[in-house]
XYZ file of N, CA and C in Angstrom:
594
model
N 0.843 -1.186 0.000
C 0.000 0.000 0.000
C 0.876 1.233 0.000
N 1.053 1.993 -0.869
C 1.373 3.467 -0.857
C 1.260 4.078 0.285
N 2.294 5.102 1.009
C 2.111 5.772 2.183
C 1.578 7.014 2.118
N 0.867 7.307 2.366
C -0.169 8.804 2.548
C 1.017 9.882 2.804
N 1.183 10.988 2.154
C 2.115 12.174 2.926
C 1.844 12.315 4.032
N 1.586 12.300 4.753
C 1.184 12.707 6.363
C 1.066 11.712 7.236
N 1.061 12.215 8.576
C 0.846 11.115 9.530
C -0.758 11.384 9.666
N -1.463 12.281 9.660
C -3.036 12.616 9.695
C -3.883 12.006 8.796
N -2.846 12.209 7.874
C -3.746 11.326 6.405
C -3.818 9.904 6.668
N -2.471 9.547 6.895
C -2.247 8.040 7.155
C -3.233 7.988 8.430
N -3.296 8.416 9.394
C -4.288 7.946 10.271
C -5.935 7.894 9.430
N -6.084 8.821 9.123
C -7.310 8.834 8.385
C -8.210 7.653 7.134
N -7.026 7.151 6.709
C -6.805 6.046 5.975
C -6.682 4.696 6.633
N -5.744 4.548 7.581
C -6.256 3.328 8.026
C -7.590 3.007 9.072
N -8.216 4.050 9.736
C -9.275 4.381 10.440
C -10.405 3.690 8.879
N -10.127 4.165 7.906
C -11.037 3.993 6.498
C -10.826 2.476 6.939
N -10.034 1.779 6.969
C -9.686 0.036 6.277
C -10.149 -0.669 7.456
N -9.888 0.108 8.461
C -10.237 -0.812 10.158
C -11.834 -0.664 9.959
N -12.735 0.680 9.786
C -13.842 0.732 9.724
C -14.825 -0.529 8.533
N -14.123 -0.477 7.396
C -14.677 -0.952 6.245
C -14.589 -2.529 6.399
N -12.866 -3.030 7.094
C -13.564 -4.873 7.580
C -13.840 -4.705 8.658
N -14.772 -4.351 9.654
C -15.533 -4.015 10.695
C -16.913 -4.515 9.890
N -17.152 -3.345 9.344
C -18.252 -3.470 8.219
C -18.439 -4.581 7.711
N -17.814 -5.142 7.139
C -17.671 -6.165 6.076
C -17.859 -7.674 7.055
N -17.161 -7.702 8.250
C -17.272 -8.749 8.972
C -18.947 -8.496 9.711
N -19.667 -7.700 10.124
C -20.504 -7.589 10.862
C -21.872 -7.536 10.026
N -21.618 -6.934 9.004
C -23.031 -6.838 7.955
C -23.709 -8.430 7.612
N -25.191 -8.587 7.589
C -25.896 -9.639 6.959
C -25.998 -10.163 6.230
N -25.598 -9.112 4.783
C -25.491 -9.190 3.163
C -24.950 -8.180 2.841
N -25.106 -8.335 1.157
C -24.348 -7.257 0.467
C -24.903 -5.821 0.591
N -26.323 -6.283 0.353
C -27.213 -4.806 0.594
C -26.473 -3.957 1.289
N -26.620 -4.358 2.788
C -25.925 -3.843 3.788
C -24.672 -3.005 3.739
N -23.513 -4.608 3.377
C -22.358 -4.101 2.789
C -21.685 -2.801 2.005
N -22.946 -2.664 0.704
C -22.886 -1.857 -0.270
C -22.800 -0.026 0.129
N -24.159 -0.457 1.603
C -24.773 1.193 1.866
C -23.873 1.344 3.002
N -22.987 0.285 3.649
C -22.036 1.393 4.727
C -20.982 1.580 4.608
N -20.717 0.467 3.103
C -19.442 0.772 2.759
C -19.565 2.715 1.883
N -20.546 2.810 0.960
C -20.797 4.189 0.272
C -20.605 4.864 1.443
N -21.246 4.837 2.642
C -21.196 6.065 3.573
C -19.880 6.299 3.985
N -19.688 5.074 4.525
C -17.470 5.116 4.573
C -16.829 6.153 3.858
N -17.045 5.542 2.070
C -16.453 6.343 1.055
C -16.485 7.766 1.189
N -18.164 8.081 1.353
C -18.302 9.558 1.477
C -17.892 10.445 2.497
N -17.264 9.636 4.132
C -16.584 9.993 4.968
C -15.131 10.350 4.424
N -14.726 9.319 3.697
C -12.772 9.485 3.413
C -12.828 10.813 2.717
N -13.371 11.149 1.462
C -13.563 11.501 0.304
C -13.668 13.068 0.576
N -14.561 13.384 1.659
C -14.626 14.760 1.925
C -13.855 15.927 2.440
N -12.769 15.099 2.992
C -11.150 15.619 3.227
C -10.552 16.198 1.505
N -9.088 16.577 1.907
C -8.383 16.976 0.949
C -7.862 15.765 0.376
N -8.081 14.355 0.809
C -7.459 13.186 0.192
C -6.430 13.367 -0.001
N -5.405 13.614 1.292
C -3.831 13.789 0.788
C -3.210 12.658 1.239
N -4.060 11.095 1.180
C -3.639 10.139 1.522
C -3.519 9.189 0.225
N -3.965 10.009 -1.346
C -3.536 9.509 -2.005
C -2.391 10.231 -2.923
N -1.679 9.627 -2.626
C -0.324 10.062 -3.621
C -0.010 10.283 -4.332
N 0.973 11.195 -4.904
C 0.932 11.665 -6.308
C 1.644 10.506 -7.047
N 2.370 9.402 -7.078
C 2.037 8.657 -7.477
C 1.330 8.066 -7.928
N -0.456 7.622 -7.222
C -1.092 7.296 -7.667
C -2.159 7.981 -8.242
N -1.530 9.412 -8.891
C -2.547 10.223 -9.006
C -1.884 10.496 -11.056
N -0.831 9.248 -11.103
C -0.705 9.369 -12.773
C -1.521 8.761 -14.082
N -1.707 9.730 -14.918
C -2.313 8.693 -16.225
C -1.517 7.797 -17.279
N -1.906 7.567 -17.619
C -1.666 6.791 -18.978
C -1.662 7.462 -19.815
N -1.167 7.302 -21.349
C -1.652 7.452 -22.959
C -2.403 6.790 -23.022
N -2.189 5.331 -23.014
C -3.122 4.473 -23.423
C -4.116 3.942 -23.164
N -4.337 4.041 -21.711
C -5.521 3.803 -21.201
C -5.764 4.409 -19.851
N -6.953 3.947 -18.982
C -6.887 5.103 -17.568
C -6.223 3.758 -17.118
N -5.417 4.243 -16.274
C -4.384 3.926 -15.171
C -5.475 3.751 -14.329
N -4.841 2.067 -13.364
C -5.728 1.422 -12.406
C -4.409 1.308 -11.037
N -4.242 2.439 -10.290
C -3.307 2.088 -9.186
C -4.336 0.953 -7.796
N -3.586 0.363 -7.660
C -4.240 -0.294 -6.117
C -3.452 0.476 -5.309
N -4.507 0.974 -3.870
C -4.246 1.428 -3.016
C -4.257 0.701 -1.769
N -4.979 -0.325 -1.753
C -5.649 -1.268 -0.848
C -5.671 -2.492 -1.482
N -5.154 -3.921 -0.679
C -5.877 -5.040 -0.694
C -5.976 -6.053 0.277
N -6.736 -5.886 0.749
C -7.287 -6.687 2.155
C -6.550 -8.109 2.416
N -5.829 -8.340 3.144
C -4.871 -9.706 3.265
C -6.403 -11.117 3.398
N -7.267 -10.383 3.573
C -8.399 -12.113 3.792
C -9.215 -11.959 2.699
N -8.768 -10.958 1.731
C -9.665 -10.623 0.583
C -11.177 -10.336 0.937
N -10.955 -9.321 1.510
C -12.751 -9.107 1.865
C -13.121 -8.054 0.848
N -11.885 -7.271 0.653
C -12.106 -5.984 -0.209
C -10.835 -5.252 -0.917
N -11.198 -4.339 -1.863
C -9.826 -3.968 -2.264
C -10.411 -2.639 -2.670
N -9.163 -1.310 -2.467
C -9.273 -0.508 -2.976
C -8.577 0.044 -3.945
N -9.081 0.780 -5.137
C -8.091 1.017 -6.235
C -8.532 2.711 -6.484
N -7.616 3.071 -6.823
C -7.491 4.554 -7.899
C -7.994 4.236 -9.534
N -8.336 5.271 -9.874
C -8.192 5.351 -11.380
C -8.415 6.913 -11.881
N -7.321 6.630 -12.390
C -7.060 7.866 -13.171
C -6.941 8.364 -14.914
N -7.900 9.132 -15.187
C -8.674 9.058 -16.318
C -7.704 10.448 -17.393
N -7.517 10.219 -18.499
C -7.349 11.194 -18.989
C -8.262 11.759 -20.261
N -8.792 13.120 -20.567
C -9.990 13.108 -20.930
C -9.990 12.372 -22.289
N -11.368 11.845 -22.070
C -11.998 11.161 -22.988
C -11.820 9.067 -22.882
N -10.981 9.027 -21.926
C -10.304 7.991 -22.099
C -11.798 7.573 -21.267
N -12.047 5.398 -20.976
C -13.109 5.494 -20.804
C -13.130 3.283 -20.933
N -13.820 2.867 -20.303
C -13.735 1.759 -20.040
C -14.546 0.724 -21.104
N -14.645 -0.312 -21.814
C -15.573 -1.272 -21.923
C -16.630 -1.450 -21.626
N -17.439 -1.635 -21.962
C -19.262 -2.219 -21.229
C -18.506 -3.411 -20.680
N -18.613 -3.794 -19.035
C -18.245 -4.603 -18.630
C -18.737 -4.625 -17.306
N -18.762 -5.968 -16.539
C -19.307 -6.286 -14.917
C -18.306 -6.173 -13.917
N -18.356 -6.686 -12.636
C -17.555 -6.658 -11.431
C -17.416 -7.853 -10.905
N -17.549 -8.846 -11.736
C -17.457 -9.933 -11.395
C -18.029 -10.792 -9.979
N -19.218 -10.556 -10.309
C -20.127 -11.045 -9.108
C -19.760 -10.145 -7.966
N -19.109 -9.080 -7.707
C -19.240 -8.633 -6.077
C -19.684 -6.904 -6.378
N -20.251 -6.637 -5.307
C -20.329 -5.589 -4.805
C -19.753 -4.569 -5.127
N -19.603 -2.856 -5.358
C -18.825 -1.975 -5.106
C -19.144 -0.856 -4.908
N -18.432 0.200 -4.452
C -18.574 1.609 -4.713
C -17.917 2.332 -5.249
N -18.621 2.976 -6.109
C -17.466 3.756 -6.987
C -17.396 5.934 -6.603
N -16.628 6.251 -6.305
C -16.190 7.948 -6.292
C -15.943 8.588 -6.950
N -16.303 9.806 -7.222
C -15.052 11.346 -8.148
C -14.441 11.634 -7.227
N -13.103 11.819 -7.349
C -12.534 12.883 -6.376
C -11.820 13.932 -7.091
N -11.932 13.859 -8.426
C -11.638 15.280 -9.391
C -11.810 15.159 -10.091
N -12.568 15.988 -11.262
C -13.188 16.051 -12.798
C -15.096 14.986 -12.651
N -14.763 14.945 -13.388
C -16.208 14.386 -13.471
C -16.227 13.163 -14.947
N -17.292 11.864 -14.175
C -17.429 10.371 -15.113
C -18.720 10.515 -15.649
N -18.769 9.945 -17.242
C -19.899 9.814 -17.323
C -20.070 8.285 -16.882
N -21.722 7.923 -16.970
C -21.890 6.613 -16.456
C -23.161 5.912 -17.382
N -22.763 4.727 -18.284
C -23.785 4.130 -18.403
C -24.129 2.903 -18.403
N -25.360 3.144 -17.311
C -26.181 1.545 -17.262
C -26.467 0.623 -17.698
N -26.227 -0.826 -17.861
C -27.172 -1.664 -18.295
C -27.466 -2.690 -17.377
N -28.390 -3.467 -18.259
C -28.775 -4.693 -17.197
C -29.231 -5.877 -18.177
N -28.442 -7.206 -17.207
C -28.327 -7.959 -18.131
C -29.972 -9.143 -18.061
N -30.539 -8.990 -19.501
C -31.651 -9.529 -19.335
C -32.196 -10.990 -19.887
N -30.747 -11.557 -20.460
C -31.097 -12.826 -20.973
C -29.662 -13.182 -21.213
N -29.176 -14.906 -20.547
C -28.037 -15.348 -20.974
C -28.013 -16.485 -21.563
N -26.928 -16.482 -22.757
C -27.330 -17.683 -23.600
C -25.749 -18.693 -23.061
N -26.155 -19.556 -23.911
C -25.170 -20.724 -23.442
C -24.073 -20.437 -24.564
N -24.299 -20.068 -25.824
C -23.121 -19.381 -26.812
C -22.224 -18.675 -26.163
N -22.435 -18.180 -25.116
C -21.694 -16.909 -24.530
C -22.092 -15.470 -24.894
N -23.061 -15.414 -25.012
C -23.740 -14.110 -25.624
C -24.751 -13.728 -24.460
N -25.086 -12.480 -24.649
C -26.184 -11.877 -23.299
C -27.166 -10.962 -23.796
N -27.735 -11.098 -23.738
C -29.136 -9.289 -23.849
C -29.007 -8.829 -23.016
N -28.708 -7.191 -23.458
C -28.382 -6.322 -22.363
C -29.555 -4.837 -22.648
N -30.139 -4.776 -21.276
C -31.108 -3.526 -21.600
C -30.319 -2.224 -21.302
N -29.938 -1.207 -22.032
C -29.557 -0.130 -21.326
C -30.700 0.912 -20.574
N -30.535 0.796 -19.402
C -31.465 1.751 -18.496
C -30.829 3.058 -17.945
N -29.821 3.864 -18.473
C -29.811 5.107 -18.349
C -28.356 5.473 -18.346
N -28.409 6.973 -18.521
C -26.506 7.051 -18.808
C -26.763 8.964 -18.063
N -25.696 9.231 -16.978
C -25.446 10.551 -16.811
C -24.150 10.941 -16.176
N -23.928 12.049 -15.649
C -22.565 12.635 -15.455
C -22.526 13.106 -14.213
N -21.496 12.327 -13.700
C -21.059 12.644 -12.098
C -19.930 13.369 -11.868
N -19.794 14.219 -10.537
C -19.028 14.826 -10.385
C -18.231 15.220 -9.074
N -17.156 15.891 -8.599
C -16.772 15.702 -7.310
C -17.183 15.440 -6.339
N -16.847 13.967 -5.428
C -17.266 14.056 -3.947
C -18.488 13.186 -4.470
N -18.767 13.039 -6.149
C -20.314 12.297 -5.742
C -19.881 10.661 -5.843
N -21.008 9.808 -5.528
C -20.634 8.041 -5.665
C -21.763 7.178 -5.987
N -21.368 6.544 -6.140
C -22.482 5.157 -6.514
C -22.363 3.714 -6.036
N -23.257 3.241 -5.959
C -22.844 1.912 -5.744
C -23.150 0.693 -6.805
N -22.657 -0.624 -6.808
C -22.811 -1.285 -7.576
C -23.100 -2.511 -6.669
N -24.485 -3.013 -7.587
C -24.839 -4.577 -6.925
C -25.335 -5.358 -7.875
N -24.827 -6.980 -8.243
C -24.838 -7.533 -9.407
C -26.641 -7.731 -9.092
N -27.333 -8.272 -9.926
C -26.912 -8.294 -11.395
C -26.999 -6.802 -11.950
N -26.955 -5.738 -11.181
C -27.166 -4.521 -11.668
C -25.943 -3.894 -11.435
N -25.078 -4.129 -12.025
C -23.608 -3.600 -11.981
C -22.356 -3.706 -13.313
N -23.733 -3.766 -14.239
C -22.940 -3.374 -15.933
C -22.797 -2.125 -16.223
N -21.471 -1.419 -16.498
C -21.984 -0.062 -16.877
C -20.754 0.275 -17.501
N -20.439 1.339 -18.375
C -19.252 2.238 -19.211
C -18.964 3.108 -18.520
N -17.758 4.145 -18.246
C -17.555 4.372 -17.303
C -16.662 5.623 -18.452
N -16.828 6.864 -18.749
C -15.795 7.698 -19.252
C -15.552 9.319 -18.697
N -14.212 9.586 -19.004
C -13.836 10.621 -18.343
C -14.828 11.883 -18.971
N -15.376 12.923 -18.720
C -15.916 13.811 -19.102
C -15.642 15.056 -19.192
N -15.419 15.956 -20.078
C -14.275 17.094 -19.785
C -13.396 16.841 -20.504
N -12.208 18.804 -20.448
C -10.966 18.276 -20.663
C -9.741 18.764 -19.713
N -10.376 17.903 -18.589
C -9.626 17.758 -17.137
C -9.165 16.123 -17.229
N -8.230 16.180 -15.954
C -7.734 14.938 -15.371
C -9.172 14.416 -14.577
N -9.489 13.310 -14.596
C -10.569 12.464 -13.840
C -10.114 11.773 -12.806
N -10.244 11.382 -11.379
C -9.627 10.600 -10.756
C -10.830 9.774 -10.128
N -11.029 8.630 -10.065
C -12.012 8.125 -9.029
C -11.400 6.997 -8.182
N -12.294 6.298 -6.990
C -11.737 5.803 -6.323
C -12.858 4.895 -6.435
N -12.465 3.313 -6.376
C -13.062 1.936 -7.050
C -13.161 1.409 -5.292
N -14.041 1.039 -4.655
C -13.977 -0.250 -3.514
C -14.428 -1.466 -3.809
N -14.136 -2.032 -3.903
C -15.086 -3.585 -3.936
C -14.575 -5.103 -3.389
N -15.775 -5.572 -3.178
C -15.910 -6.570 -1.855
C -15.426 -7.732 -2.421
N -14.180 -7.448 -2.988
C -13.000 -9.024 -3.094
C -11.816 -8.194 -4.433
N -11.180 -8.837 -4.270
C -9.751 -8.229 -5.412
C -10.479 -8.691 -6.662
N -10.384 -7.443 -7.406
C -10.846 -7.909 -9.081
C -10.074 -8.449 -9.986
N -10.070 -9.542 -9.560
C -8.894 -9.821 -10.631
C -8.890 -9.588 -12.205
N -10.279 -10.467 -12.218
C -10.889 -10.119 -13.471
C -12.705 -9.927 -13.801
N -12.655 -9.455 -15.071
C -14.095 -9.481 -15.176
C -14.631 -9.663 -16.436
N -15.798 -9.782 -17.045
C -16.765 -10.132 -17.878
C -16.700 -8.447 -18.800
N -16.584 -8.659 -20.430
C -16.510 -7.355 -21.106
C -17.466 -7.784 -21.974
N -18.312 -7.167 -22.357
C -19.915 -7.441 -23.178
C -18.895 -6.363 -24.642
N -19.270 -7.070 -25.838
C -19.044 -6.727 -26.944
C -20.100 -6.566 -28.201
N -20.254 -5.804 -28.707
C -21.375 -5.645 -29.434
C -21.376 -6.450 -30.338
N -22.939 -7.205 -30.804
C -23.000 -8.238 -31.788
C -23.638 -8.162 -33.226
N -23.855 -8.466 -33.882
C -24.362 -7.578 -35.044
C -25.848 -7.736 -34.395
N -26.698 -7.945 -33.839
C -27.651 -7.703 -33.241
C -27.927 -6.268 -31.993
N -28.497 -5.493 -32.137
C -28.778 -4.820 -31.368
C -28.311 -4.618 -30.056
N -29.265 -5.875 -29.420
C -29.216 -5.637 -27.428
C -28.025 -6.648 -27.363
N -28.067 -7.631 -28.203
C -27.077 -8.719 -27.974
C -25.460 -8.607 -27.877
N -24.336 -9.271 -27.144
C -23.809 -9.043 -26.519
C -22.966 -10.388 -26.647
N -21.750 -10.233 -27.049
C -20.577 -11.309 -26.585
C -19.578 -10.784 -25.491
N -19.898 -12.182 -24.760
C -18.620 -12.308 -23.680
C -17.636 -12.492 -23.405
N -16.757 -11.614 -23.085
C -15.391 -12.022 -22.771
C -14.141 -12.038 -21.740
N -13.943 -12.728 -21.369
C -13.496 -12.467 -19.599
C -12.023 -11.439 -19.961
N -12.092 -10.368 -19.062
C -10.696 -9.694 -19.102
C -9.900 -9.877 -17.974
N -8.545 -10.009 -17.779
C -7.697 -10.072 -16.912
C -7.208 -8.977 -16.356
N -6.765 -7.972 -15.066
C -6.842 -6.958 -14.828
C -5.123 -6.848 -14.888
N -4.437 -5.515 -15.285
C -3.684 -5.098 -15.177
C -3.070 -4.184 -14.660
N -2.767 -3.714 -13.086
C -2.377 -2.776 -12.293
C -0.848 -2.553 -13.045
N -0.773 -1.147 -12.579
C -0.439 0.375 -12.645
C 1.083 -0.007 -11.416
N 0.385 -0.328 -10.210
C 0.919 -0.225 -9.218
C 0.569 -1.434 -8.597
N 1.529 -2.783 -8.976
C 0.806 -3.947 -8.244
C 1.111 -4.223 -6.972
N 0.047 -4.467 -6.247
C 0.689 -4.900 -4.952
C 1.344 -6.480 -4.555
């Protein structure tokens, strides 16, 4: 894990990780999980965040840069950076069965929805898109399967930074590809590639 400039920050940050498997060990379900982990987020987030580093505050050319900041030694959860440069912008793709919350903490994402409404045994899916808009500092969302397909792009022509939580290390995930059919959808598992591996 990257060290926060400060000793305040760094306190502030691990207070975040002690609180969140607290959370994570004590909650019923994900539901749960989902809404105290967001409130968490929106606790860290409202500071100056000088617990993330300028290190992990670089882009890419080629794509947005995925730093890990966090990864839970019992795998309950992991936290990552991403840092967007404008226009740059993700795949229609899932979270691989878990949970998350996603942050701005500078510039602003667009976001769009889908939901997956039919799976075939080809490896293909129907996907409904149910809505697409633009978020911006300090704001968040959460993600809960099966409602946790969505595109994800920088908006502006600013630096984007957001901050990814979710309830197990992503290693990898599911990327929906357009088919010569409309809603329809090929699958393809992607393998994740950190920035900053831990």
């Amino acid at each position: 894990m990257g060290q926060p400039h400060d000793e305040s920050a760094n306190l502030e940050f691990t207070d975040f990780i002690k609180k969140l498997a607290f959370l994570i060990d004590h909650s019923a379900n994900d539901d749960e999980r989902v809404m105290g982990a967001e409130d968490l987020v929106k606790a860290l987030i409202r500071g100056a965040c000088s617990w993330l580093t300028p290190d992990k505050r670089q882009p890419r050319d080629d794509h947005y840069a995925r730093h890990s900041l966090y990864r839970d030694p019992k795998d309950r959860f992991e936290l990552l950076a991403l840092v967007w440069k404008p226009g740059q912008s993700t795949s229609l793709h899932d979270h691989d069965g878990t949970w998350g919350v996603e942050a701005v903490l500078e510039g602003q994402i667009e976001v769009s929805n889908y939901f997956i409404v039919e799976e075939h045994a080809d490896k293909t899916v129907r996907l409904a898109h149910t809505g697409a808009f633009t978020i911006g500092r300090l704001s968040t969302g959460r993600l809960l399967p099966p409602a946790d397909c969505h595109i994800l792009k920088a908006h502006g022509d600013e630096t984007t930074i957001t901050l990814h939580v979710y309830g197990k290390q992503l290693r990898k995930f599911k990327v929906f590809e357009q088919s010569e059919y409309s809603d329809y959808y090929v699958v393809r598992n992607h393998y994740v590639d950190y920035v900053s591996p831990q």
